[in-house]
């Protein structure tokens, strides 16, 4: 019995180790590539530990002509912060209304929101582009943020959570004379912390890794985000993979930090929401 | 659910409106912070979307543009530079479709026809007359290459030919003679065998097995993909099958070129620099990089042919959007970027492809700049330049033929099977 248990445990951990290695290998390749000289990048057999490791690529990405790395990093940060918090607020407000109020056309409106989730982003890309062009907002961060303010996934996720908050809390607050805003800020939001963190994390990751939309909207290189800058280094006959890997590694850091901060809440949020990440 | 009487009261609704309005106001106030800069009065701003500079020649491009702006104070050029690849096409196509086309945009010859057929760029003949720029400044044949229905549709900015680049050290080591201008397929194969024999992971030659290579190589063997009148496909003609067989034999019969597994995703350029490739077909754009990185002697020669020679020609051209409000200024800019002597010199200094002007003194300077020796091969190759087949459904044809050729490359189809399939599918799906 005991031996059995040990055997099955061992197998289980071996299996987990194998998966972990598979997941970490590309990451290791990134680290290794970023430390190599250009000539050594594609050397076969792969040299996991570079023969002459150098931080050259890490230095070089700060002196590129086409993109100012620090500026791009700040741009990315700015965009990601806006895209994390603004949709969070709009979604929470909409979800509050959908979860706790009766109004005419509520079901229809909610279904309409859900329906927009079925439309792939690539289809709305050009109409959105034309709308923003008409508003003279191309090449601005406003154009990056505006389409995300109506986040039906977020509204849905939060509504499902808010519905579970007992009306008694709210009624008690109303009896005490609390206004709607007070209820929203001091009762609903604190009770919904896990889902807020979950969605915040999703938003942040989505915004940080966002590529296609900024690519189309931002034509001014000074406004480029990190991801745009890194992907536009190469020319048709010259690769900068080691720079790209160095830049990509640096760009992972904020995601890791944000994840570590919100990890505890995210797990709760995902389980109570009953939604897979 | 809130009980009905607890639903928002009038005073609450007033507050909702107030907060909503405040939010809106904040948004309106924040928007201009991010908004694009305003144009200066009296200055025309034109936007130039481009890809060929990349990071590598970004500084050179900026210098060229600065020269232009210094000489034309009334025109401001905003560069919209991207790296080469899907990014550029995605962004450009969306912006043209969305009605925000840049005034000028760079295209390569492969994409030129597709954009022109779809009406994204305007004819330039009238602008040549208006601005007094002579058509004669461009090298022979280059304006023909960018003409469509008898109208010039772009300003040729730069061009490159493809030549045979070879590792002299490996040739010496294998005691086999260097390539000459009249080399044929057989000569190249013999040399490749000698070099491959030198050792493990040393390869005689590298010639990609794909559509772009195929439509050129068949012409060296007297073949083509369509009849001369363009009414029928001739993809599986006997000489084409023979051609593909020859391309495949280099890999599977003579082993003078690596299979995909043996190549293991290494770029051919890196293999050449590492001294693992005897011969490599590539464009003149590679010279700068090779000059910096290669530690052995290397040379160039025209690509070997069989019955005749056929070579690849690449070019980047500047187009003017049909929607620009400043066609004249934009044209002036593109013409300047192609022909101003200082710009041309910058281009040559950077070895950033070849300038498109016909001035022979320009070319003399280029030829004198070595390594590699024998640079005349670069210009001579232009005589044998072939164009891709011209048809509206070009990308479908590429796709159909390429998928079959790749199956043959990986040993899953024979040359004949692959081309028979391609012929059948192309004839069925493409209207000529």
XYZ file of C-alpha atoms in Angstrom:
709
model
C 0.000 0.000 0.000
C 2.681 2.418 1.049
C 5.055 1.412 -1.703
C 2.195 1.863 -4.143
C 1.627 5.318 -2.908
C 5.244 6.263 -3.196
C 5.379 4.860 -6.711
C 2.341 6.792 -7.845
C 3.636 9.951 -6.199
C 6.977 9.560 -7.949
C 5.276 9.055 -11.277
C 3.118 12.088 -10.666
C 6.093 14.293 -9.881
C 8.065 12.959 -12.823
C 5.135 13.875 -15.020
C 4.919 17.357 -13.525
C 8.659 17.815 -13.928
C 8.441 16.853 -17.581
C 5.697 19.409 -18.159
C 7.630 22.054 -16.270
C 10.701 21.412 -18.384
C 8.684 21.607 -21.587
C 7.233 24.917 -20.459
C 10.546 26.347 -19.338
C 12.652 25.287 -22.309
C 11.583 28.094 -24.667
C 12.138 30.483 -21.810
C 15.615 29.143 -21.313
C 16.243 29.551 -25.021
C 15.212 33.188 -24.717
C 17.631 33.769 -21.878
C 20.385 31.956 -23.687
C 19.785 33.757 -26.992
C 19.752 37.138 -25.327
C 23.245 36.472 -24.017
C 24.672 35.417 -27.372
C 26.364 37.243 -30.172
C 24.406 37.345 -33.412
C 26.565 34.694 -35.043
C 25.930 32.163 -32.339
C 22.148 32.377 -32.224
C 21.474 29.557 -34.656
C 24.533 27.470 -34.005
C 23.797 23.763 -34.139
C 23.881 21.863 -31.866
C 22.123 24.439 -29.708
C 24.497 25.810 -27.155
C 22.281 26.303 -24.135
C 25.045 27.993 -22.262
C 26.620 30.528 -24.602
C 30.332 30.063 -25.145
C 31.023 33.743 -24.677
C 28.023 35.098 -22.801
C 27.685 38.846 -23.090
C 25.266 41.496 -21.990
C 25.825 43.241 -25.302
C 22.198 42.808 -26.408
C 20.919 44.291 -23.156
C 23.111 47.309 -23.688
C 22.335 47.596 -27.370
C 18.562 47.746 -26.996
C 18.956 51.032 -25.178
C 20.739 52.658 -28.093
C 18.569 51.663 -31.046
C 17.774 54.192 -33.744
C 14.224 53.222 -34.540
C 12.983 52.817 -31.027
C 13.770 54.312 -27.685
C 13.474 51.334 -25.381
C 12.918 53.246 -22.158
C 10.328 55.447 -23.765
C 8.581 52.419 -25.241
C 8.611 50.786 -21.821
C 7.013 53.840 -20.259
C 4.498 54.006 -23.111
C 3.598 50.375 -22.563
C 3.204 50.997 -18.852
C 0.998 53.999 -19.432
C -1.214 52.148 -21.884
C -1.380 49.062 -19.703
C -2.370 51.027 -16.597
C -5.102 52.883 -18.481
C -6.318 49.655 -20.033
C -6.321 47.892 -16.689
C -8.273 50.379 -14.617
C -10.621 52.208 -16.953
C -12.359 49.081 -18.298
C -12.472 47.786 -14.730
C -14.488 50.805 -13.624
C -16.829 50.844 -16.611
C -17.415 47.101 -16.405
C -18.080 47.192 -12.677
C -20.586 50.000 -13.054
C -22.395 48.280 -15.897
C -22.341 44.975 -14.069
C -23.795 46.634 -10.952
C -26.683 47.945 -12.994
C -27.291 44.626 -14.689
C -27.047 42.668 -11.452
C -29.005 44.815 -9.064
C -31.509 46.975 -10.920
C -34.627 46.461 -12.913
C -35.018 48.657 -15.889
C -36.744 48.526 -19.205
C -34.939 46.473 -21.839
C -32.447 45.084 -19.364
C -32.509 41.549 -20.756
C -32.248 42.755 -24.337
C -29.373 45.051 -23.500
C -27.537 42.371 -21.579
C -28.000 39.892 -24.434
C -26.699 42.506 -26.825
C -23.565 42.849 -24.719
C -23.127 39.097 -24.652
C -23.611 38.911 -28.406
C -20.691 41.233 -28.981
C -18.507 38.590 -27.380
C -19.256 36.302 -30.313
C -17.799 38.708 -32.880
C -14.103 38.184 -33.517
C -11.993 41.289 -33.000
C -10.569 41.167 -36.504
C -14.031 41.866 -37.902
C -14.592 44.995 -35.850
C -11.078 46.213 -36.525
C -11.727 48.240 -39.657
C -15.072 49.722 -38.522
C -13.415 50.748 -35.247
C -10.540 52.196 -37.189
C -12.879 54.260 -39.350
C -14.845 55.464 -36.321
C -11.685 56.611 -34.599
C -10.440 58.236 -37.769
C -13.685 60.213 -37.972
C -13.159 61.262 -34.366
C -9.624 62.351 -35.354
C -8.161 60.118 -32.710
C -5.783 58.007 -34.801
C -2.261 57.819 -33.473
C -3.436 58.607 -29.918
C -3.619 56.512 -26.783
C -7.255 57.487 -26.472
C -7.838 55.352 -29.551
C -6.213 52.413 -27.800
C -8.362 52.810 -24.702
C -11.724 53.819 -26.079
C -12.751 50.514 -27.723
C -11.880 48.630 -24.535
C -14.173 50.658 -22.305
C -17.038 48.412 -23.263
C -15.650 45.081 -22.196
C -18.501 42.592 -22.414
C -16.405 39.777 -20.996
C -15.692 41.909 -17.950
C -19.315 42.974 -17.589
C -20.426 39.379 -17.780
C -17.832 38.107 -15.342
C -18.655 40.792 -12.802
C -22.387 40.584 -13.168
C -22.236 36.886 -12.318
C -20.336 37.827 -9.182
C -22.457 40.788 -8.169
C -25.643 38.766 -8.477
C -24.393 36.563 -5.652
C -24.010 39.513 -3.276
C -27.021 39.426 -0.989
C -29.519 42.199 -1.485
C -29.798 42.504 2.298
C -26.424 44.242 2.433
C -27.606 46.782 -0.075
C -31.020 47.209 1.468
C -29.446 47.796 4.856
C -27.266 50.443 3.327
C -30.219 52.076 1.637
C -32.072 52.120 4.987
C -29.086 53.919 6.486
C -29.403 56.478 3.743
C -26.409 55.472 1.635
C -26.435 56.764 -1.904
C -25.998 54.510 -4.919
C -22.391 55.581 -5.301
C -21.669 54.912 -1.705
C -23.157 51.454 -2.045
C -21.118 50.842 -5.153
C -17.803 51.969 -3.728
C -18.109 50.779 -0.151
C -20.142 47.604 -0.466
C -20.085 46.155 -3.937
C -16.455 46.749 -4.839
C -14.902 45.506 -1.576
C -17.055 42.375 -1.711
C -15.969 41.782 -5.292
C -12.237 42.105 -4.705
C -11.303 38.682 -6.085
C -13.089 39.207 -9.372
C -11.698 42.720 -9.661
C -8.175 41.417 -9.259
C -8.794 38.612 -11.713
C -10.124 40.907 -14.337
C -7.477 43.489 -13.595
C -4.807 40.901 -14.181
C -6.409 39.762 -17.425
C -6.689 43.359 -18.523
C -3.101 44.080 -17.674
C -1.764 41.037 -19.458
C -3.953 41.699 -22.454
C -2.894 45.326 -22.605
C 0.773 44.591 -22.036
C 0.881 42.000 -24.786
C -1.482 43.850 -27.076
C -0.079 44.023 -30.547
C -2.421 44.201 -33.520
C -4.525 47.174 -32.478
C -1.608 49.400 -31.419
C 0.163 48.358 -34.634
C -2.648 49.804 -36.672
C -3.415 52.839 -34.536
C 0.048 54.101 -33.639
C 2.103 55.306 -36.587
C 4.344 57.615 -34.614
C 7.319 55.641 -33.404
C 7.622 57.860 -30.332
C 4.282 56.504 -29.163
C 5.098 52.873 -29.851
C 4.736 50.341 -27.110
C 7.458 47.875 -26.284
C 5.847 45.087 -28.241
C 5.617 47.161 -31.402
C 9.170 48.310 -31.076
C 10.596 44.845 -30.508
C 8.723 43.303 -33.402
C 9.784 46.010 -35.814
C 13.513 45.663 -35.370
C 14.244 43.263 -38.183
C 14.660 44.145 -41.803
C 14.352 41.767 -44.724
C 17.906 40.600 -44.465
C 19.047 41.318 -40.973
C 17.756 39.734 -37.810
C 17.965 41.070 -34.310
C 16.753 38.041 -32.453
C 19.143 38.472 -29.543
C 17.946 42.051 -29.054
C 14.354 40.916 -29.306
C 14.896 38.227 -26.702
C 16.667 40.620 -24.348
C 13.842 43.119 -24.747
C 11.187 40.445 -24.355
C 12.791 39.199 -21.160
C 12.772 42.676 -19.676
C 9.190 43.099 -20.797
C 8.114 40.020 -18.842
C 9.108 41.566 -15.519
C 6.035 43.786 -15.012
C 3.701 40.888 -15.786
C 5.406 38.730 -13.205
C 5.218 41.477 -10.599
C 1.541 42.120 -11.267
C 0.838 38.411 -11.155
C 2.613 37.939 -7.847
C 0.671 40.800 -6.317
C -2.720 39.613 -7.447
C -2.144 35.857 -7.380
C -3.981 35.207 -4.109
C -7.111 37.015 -5.228
C -7.036 35.677 -8.747
C -7.347 32.100 -7.617
C -10.385 32.997 -5.523
C -11.864 35.020 -8.360
C -11.529 32.241 -10.849
C -13.119 29.671 -8.579
C -16.057 31.793 -7.474
C -16.614 32.944 -11.021
C -16.575 29.357 -12.120
C -14.768 30.440 -15.220
C -11.611 28.972 -16.568
C -8.778 31.372 -17.285
C -32.701 42.085 -6.830
C -33.427 45.444 -5.217
C -37.039 45.784 -4.335
C -38.785 48.137 -6.664
C -39.049 51.026 -4.228
C -35.326 50.880 -3.682
C -34.606 51.374 -7.341
C -32.942 54.652 -8.255
C -34.950 57.663 -7.229
C -35.085 60.883 -9.135
C -32.390 62.520 -6.998
C -30.147 59.524 -7.519
C -30.711 59.652 -11.248
C -29.677 63.269 -11.197
C -26.479 62.239 -9.569
C -25.963 59.493 -12.141
C -26.196 62.093 -14.847
C -23.846 64.422 -13.020
C -21.184 61.780 -12.546
C -21.635 60.567 -16.107
C -21.146 64.055 -17.418
C -18.080 64.581 -15.252
C -16.544 61.376 -16.577
C -17.253 62.486 -20.111
C -15.676 65.855 -19.421
C -12.564 64.265 -17.994
C -12.309 62.064 -21.067
C -12.658 65.033 -23.364
C -10.014 66.880 -21.400
C -7.643 63.957 -21.342
C -8.032 63.153 -25.032
C -6.045 66.128 -26.353
C -3.076 65.215 -24.155
C -2.658 62.144 -26.260
C -3.768 63.723 -29.519
C -1.409 64.108 -32.435
C 0.519 67.345 -32.773
C -0.915 70.208 -34.742
C 0.523 71.173 -38.104
C 2.632 74.311 -38.324
C 1.177 77.018 -40.558
C 2.595 77.302 -44.087
C 4.224 73.901 -43.881
C 2.879 70.902 -45.736
C 3.299 67.682 -43.805
C 3.539 64.435 -45.703
C 3.701 60.991 -44.217
C 5.944 58.298 -45.653
C 5.342 54.704 -44.610
C 8.365 52.544 -45.266
C 9.962 49.246 -44.345
C 13.197 48.682 -46.220
C 15.417 50.635 -43.858
C 14.490 48.633 -40.789
C 16.721 49.234 -37.799
C 19.786 48.576 -39.896
C 19.512 51.619 -42.174
C 17.263 53.774 -40.024
C 19.937 56.397 -39.513
C 20.690 56.605 -43.220
C 17.029 57.039 -44.008
C 16.716 59.822 -41.461
C 19.744 61.591 -42.940
C 18.200 61.391 -46.420
C 14.950 62.834 -45.178
C 16.774 65.597 -43.312
C 18.554 66.531 -46.526
C 15.217 66.804 -48.263
C 13.671 68.927 -45.537
C 16.707 71.226 -45.462
C 16.349 71.853 -49.176
C 12.540 72.092 -49.051
C 11.671 74.096 -45.958
C 7.986 74.161 -46.890
C 7.616 70.399 -46.656
C 7.822 68.375 -43.495
C 8.202 64.617 -43.813
C 6.956 62.339 -41.088
C 8.538 58.932 -41.300
C 6.402 55.970 -40.438
C 9.072 53.334 -40.397
C 8.434 49.723 -39.587
C 10.365 46.508 -39.807
C 9.999 44.300 -42.826
C 7.306 41.649 -42.599
C 3.628 41.085 -42.004
C 3.479 43.977 -39.553
C 4.059 46.442 -42.316
C 1.522 44.992 -44.731
C -1.155 44.581 -42.060
C -0.791 48.130 -40.921
C -0.597 49.608 -44.430
C -3.545 47.663 -45.814
C -5.741 48.501 -42.827
C -4.885 52.149 -43.081
C -5.600 52.309 -46.799
C -8.859 50.418 -46.292
C -9.772 52.651 -43.349
C -9.205 55.819 -45.332
C -6.062 56.918 -43.527
C -3.484 56.102 -46.186
C -0.079 57.747 -45.752
C 0.743 60.224 -48.536
C 3.614 58.075 -49.718
C 4.307 54.440 -49.061
C 7.012 52.039 -49.962
C 6.220 48.750 -51.681
C 8.430 45.963 -52.864
C 8.086 44.686 -56.410
C 6.268 41.583 -55.211
C 3.457 43.675 -53.748
C 3.509 46.492 -56.261
C 1.093 44.891 -58.723
C -1.382 43.870 -56.040
C -1.651 47.395 -54.645
C -1.774 48.940 -58.105
C -4.497 46.598 -59.339
C -6.560 47.573 -56.331
C -6.192 51.255 -57.036
C -4.313 52.375 -53.949
C -1.671 54.438 -55.757
C -2.017 57.126 -58.407
C -0.386 57.416 -61.850
C 2.592 59.754 -61.891
C 3.106 60.833 -65.525
C 1.338 64.118 -65.004
C 3.453 64.834 -61.927
C 6.660 64.180 -63.863
C 5.572 66.900 -66.322
C 4.369 69.309 -63.653
C 7.457 69.141 -61.465
C 9.913 68.956 -64.350
C 11.541 65.754 -63.113
C 12.946 63.923 -66.142
C 12.070 60.300 -66.646
C 15.528 59.899 -68.160
C 17.261 60.019 -64.774
C 16.214 56.471 -63.987
C 18.164 53.415 -65.021
C 17.076 51.588 -68.117
C 14.082 49.345 -67.727
C 13.301 50.456 -64.209
C 10.368 52.685 -65.119
C 8.964 49.896 -67.307
C 9.040 47.662 -64.282
C 6.803 50.072 -62.378
C 4.418 50.832 -65.243
C 0.927 49.483 -65.475
C -1.409 49.990 -68.425
C 1.121 52.365 -69.950
C 1.288 54.630 -66.900
C 4.126 55.028 -64.431
C 2.677 54.050 -61.061
C 5.644 54.426 -58.729
C 9.067 55.971 -58.332
C 11.738 53.251 -58.225
C 13.746 53.830 -55.069
C 16.258 51.054 -54.957
C 16.938 47.748 -56.588
C 18.905 44.625 -55.992
C 19.911 41.720 -58.101
C 20.651 38.245 -56.850
C 24.063 36.762 -57.443
C 25.992 33.641 -56.591
C 27.990 34.386 -53.454
C 30.763 31.886 -52.791
C 33.267 31.027 -50.118
C 36.694 31.179 -51.775
C 38.319 29.454 -48.815
C 36.136 26.359 -49.251
C 36.766 26.347 -53.001
C 40.514 26.521 -52.352
C 40.321 23.791 -49.765
C 38.410 21.549 -52.173
C 40.851 22.465 -54.974
C 37.975 23.223 -57.305
C 37.906 26.221 -59.673
C 36.012 29.398 -58.791
C 32.695 30.080 -60.582
C 32.783 32.004 -63.866
C 30.161 34.019 -65.701
C 29.441 31.184 -68.151
C 29.000 28.477 -65.553
C 26.091 26.078 -66.027
C 24.109 23.936 -63.604
C 26.540 21.060 -64.128
C 29.605 23.129 -63.275
C 27.926 24.316 -60.120
C 26.952 20.783 -59.142
C 30.489 19.432 -59.590
C 31.940 22.178 -57.408
C 29.219 21.622 -54.836
C 30.088 17.922 -54.635
C 33.760 18.710 -54.069
C 32.940 21.129 -51.303
C 30.402 18.885 -49.593
C 33.086 16.185 -49.444
C 35.161 18.441 -47.181
C 33.366 17.447 -44.020
C 30.349 17.080 -41.825
C 27.822 19.924 -41.928
C 29.692 21.536 -44.826
C 27.436 22.008 -47.810
C 28.225 22.761 -51.418
C 25.302 25.009 -52.135
C 22.063 26.432 -50.944
C 19.204 27.097 -53.360
C 15.782 27.336 -51.767
C 13.128 24.961 -53.100
C 10.031 27.104 -53.307
C 7.821 28.934 -55.740
C 9.937 32.082 -56.099
C 13.022 30.128 -56.929
C 11.093 27.735 -59.153
C 9.559 30.284 -61.523
C 13.045 31.675 -62.115
C 14.948 28.398 -62.485
C 12.448 26.980 -65.014
C 13.310 29.919 -67.247
C 16.978 28.915 -67.158
C 15.816 25.623 -68.644
C 13.607 27.159 -71.342
C 10.417 26.650 -69.348
C 7.734 28.929 -67.977
C 4.603 28.672 -65.862
C 2.224 30.004 -68.511
C 2.037 30.042 -72.282
C 3.329 33.225 -73.918
C -0.205 34.517 -74.485
C -1.004 33.934 -70.810
C -4.061 31.807 -71.641
C -2.874 28.505 -70.188
C -0.709 27.111 -67.419
C 2.313 25.045 -68.351
C 3.384 24.205 -64.829
C 3.970 20.483 -65.493
C 5.770 20.770 -68.829
C 8.601 18.234 -69.312
C 11.320 20.855 -68.904
C 9.707 22.125 -65.697
C 9.615 18.608 -64.275
C 13.247 18.218 -65.232
C 14.000 21.521 -63.507
C 12.295 20.617 -60.263
C 13.968 17.212 -60.358
C 17.321 18.959 -60.627
C 16.475 21.184 -57.666
C 15.448 18.152 -55.608
C 18.463 16.097 -56.636
C 20.763 18.583 -54.984
C 19.205 17.576 -51.688
C 18.125 13.970 -52.048
C 20.482 12.506 -54.657
C 23.757 14.393 -54.420
C 23.366 15.627 -50.844
C 25.147 18.866 -51.634
C 22.448 20.929 -49.940
C 21.006 20.315 -46.454
C 17.525 18.903 -45.924
C 15.279 20.893 -43.655
C 16.216 18.699 -40.712
C 19.883 19.126 -41.434
C 19.438 22.850 -41.782
C 17.532 22.921 -38.495
C 16.081 26.381 -38.958
C 19.446 28.058 -39.321
C 19.278 31.019 -41.681
C 21.406 30.346 -44.753
C 23.204 33.627 -44.219
C 24.430 32.500 -40.832
C 25.523 29.168 -42.259
C 27.504 30.976 -44.925
C 29.126 33.269 -42.385
C 30.003 30.243 -40.279
C 31.854 28.811 -43.264
C 29.432 25.949 -43.771
C 28.178 26.872 -47.255
C 30.231 26.854 -50.434
C 27.733 28.692 -52.627
C 24.749 30.747 -51.703
C 22.329 32.663 -53.884
C 21.508 35.981 -52.365
C 20.958 39.607 -53.161
C 23.384 42.463 -53.052
C 21.762 43.577 -49.824
C 23.744 40.897 -48.042
C 27.092 42.513 -48.852
C 27.158 44.981 -45.946
C 26.524 42.283 -43.450
C 28.992 39.881 -45.038
C 31.651 42.574 -45.098
C 31.257 42.998 -41.352
C 30.978 39.401 -40.375
C 32.792 37.139 -42.800
C 36.331 36.239 -41.838
C 37.327 34.324 -45.010
C 37.706 35.402 -48.649
C 34.516 35.471 -50.578
C 33.471 36.359 -54.102
C 30.462 36.813 -56.333
C 29.488 35.762 -59.822
C 26.376 35.735 -61.966
C 23.995 32.897 -61.231
C 24.665 29.794 -63.366
C 22.032 28.936 -65.961
C 21.378 26.046 -68.261
C 19.971 26.828 -71.715
C 19.982 30.486 -70.775
C 20.458 32.635 -67.727
C 17.633 33.947 -65.588
C 18.099 35.997 -62.456
C 16.017 37.524 -59.739
C 15.550 41.232 -59.528
C 14.108 42.951 -56.502
C 13.173 46.509 -56.115
C 11.524 48.832 -53.662
C 9.355 51.565 -55.051
C 7.670 54.650 -53.649
C 3.960 55.059 -54.374
C 1.714 58.046 -53.931
C -1.651 57.417 -52.375
C -4.718 58.200 -54.483
C -6.083 60.062 -51.469
C -3.176 62.384 -50.712
C -3.938 66.094 -50.575
C -0.373 66.956 -51.568
C 0.540 64.928 -54.641
C 3.141 67.386 -55.920
C 5.043 67.697 -52.649
C 4.901 63.951 -52.178
C 6.207 63.345 -55.681
C 9.019 65.826 -55.147
C 9.982 63.926 -52.036
C 9.980 60.510 -53.701
C 11.937 61.773 -56.701
C 14.471 63.368 -54.359
C 14.845 60.185 -52.349
C 15.562 58.253 -55.536
C 17.850 60.655 -57.376
C 19.424 63.435 -55.330
C 23.209 62.969 -55.601
C 23.736 63.248 -51.856
C 20.964 60.790 -51.137
C 22.399 58.402 -53.696
C 25.795 58.682 -52.057
C 24.295 57.959 -48.637
C 22.633 54.881 -50.052
C 25.849 53.657 -51.618
C 27.859 54.333 -48.479
C 25.411 52.295 -46.464
C 25.381 49.565 -49.158
C 21.639 49.748 -48.843
C 20.753 48.162 -52.179
C 21.454 50.043 -55.412
C 20.273 53.493 -56.435
C 17.925 53.625 -59.409
C 19.538 56.544 -61.229
C 21.262 55.960 -64.557
C 24.273 58.246 -63.907
C 27.310 56.061 -64.783
C 29.652 57.879 -62.401
C 27.453 56.748 -59.550
C 27.865 53.148 -60.575
C 31.632 53.508 -60.951
C 31.926 54.398 -57.317
C 29.791 51.427 -56.436
C 31.868 48.990 -58.470
C 35.107 50.230 -56.985
C 33.913 49.534 -53.461
C 35.150 46.072 -52.479
C 34.912 43.375 -51.158
C 33.518 41.598 -53.005
C 35.546 41.829 -56.183
C 33.836 41.430 -59.530
C 30.962 43.698 -58.597
C 30.142 44.081 -62.268
C 28.299 40.761 -61.854
C 25.677 42.694 -59.874
C 24.908 44.947 -62.820
C 25.309 42.244 -65.467
C 22.736 40.145 -63.683
C 20.155 42.815 -64.407
C 20.262 41.855 -68.101
C 18.817 38.464 -67.290
C 16.269 39.644 -64.765
C 12.952 37.806 -64.978
C 9.600 38.942 -63.641
C 7.108 36.743 -61.828
C 4.115 35.562 -63.886
C 1.640 38.431 -64.233
C -1.901 37.532 -63.272
C -4.529 38.900 -60.964
C -4.754 35.753 -58.855
C -1.037 35.737 -58.310
C -1.170 34.930 -54.626
C -3.436 31.933 -55.280
C -0.978 30.645 -57.849
C 1.891 31.124 -55.420
C 0.016 29.220 -52.807
C -1.012 26.347 -55.084
C 2.412 25.815 -56.585
C 4.362 26.425 -53.431
C 2.498 23.897 -51.294
C 3.167 21.173 -53.883
C 6.808 22.091 -54.300
C 7.290 22.009 -50.559
C 5.846 18.502 -50.416
C 8.355 17.475 -53.064
C 11.127 19.234 -51.151
C 10.342 17.173 -48.086
C 10.355 13.976 -50.109
C 6.610 13.341 -49.973
C 5.913 13.768 -53.691
C 8.041 13.240 -56.778
C 8.737 16.199 -59.028
C 6.191 14.981 -61.567
C 3.470 14.284 -59.000
C 3.922 17.689 -57.453
C 3.758 19.615 -60.701
C 0.861 17.537 -62.106
C -1.101 18.349 -58.972
C -0.177 22.019 -59.182
C -1.123 22.211 -62.857
C -4.508 20.570 -62.241
C -5.337 22.731 -59.267
C -4.182 25.971 -60.870
C -6.118 25.276 -64.080
C -9.228 24.525 -62.075
C -9.110 27.379 -59.589
C -7.570 30.245 -61.526
C -9.242 32.054 -64.367
C -6.811 33.250 -67.007
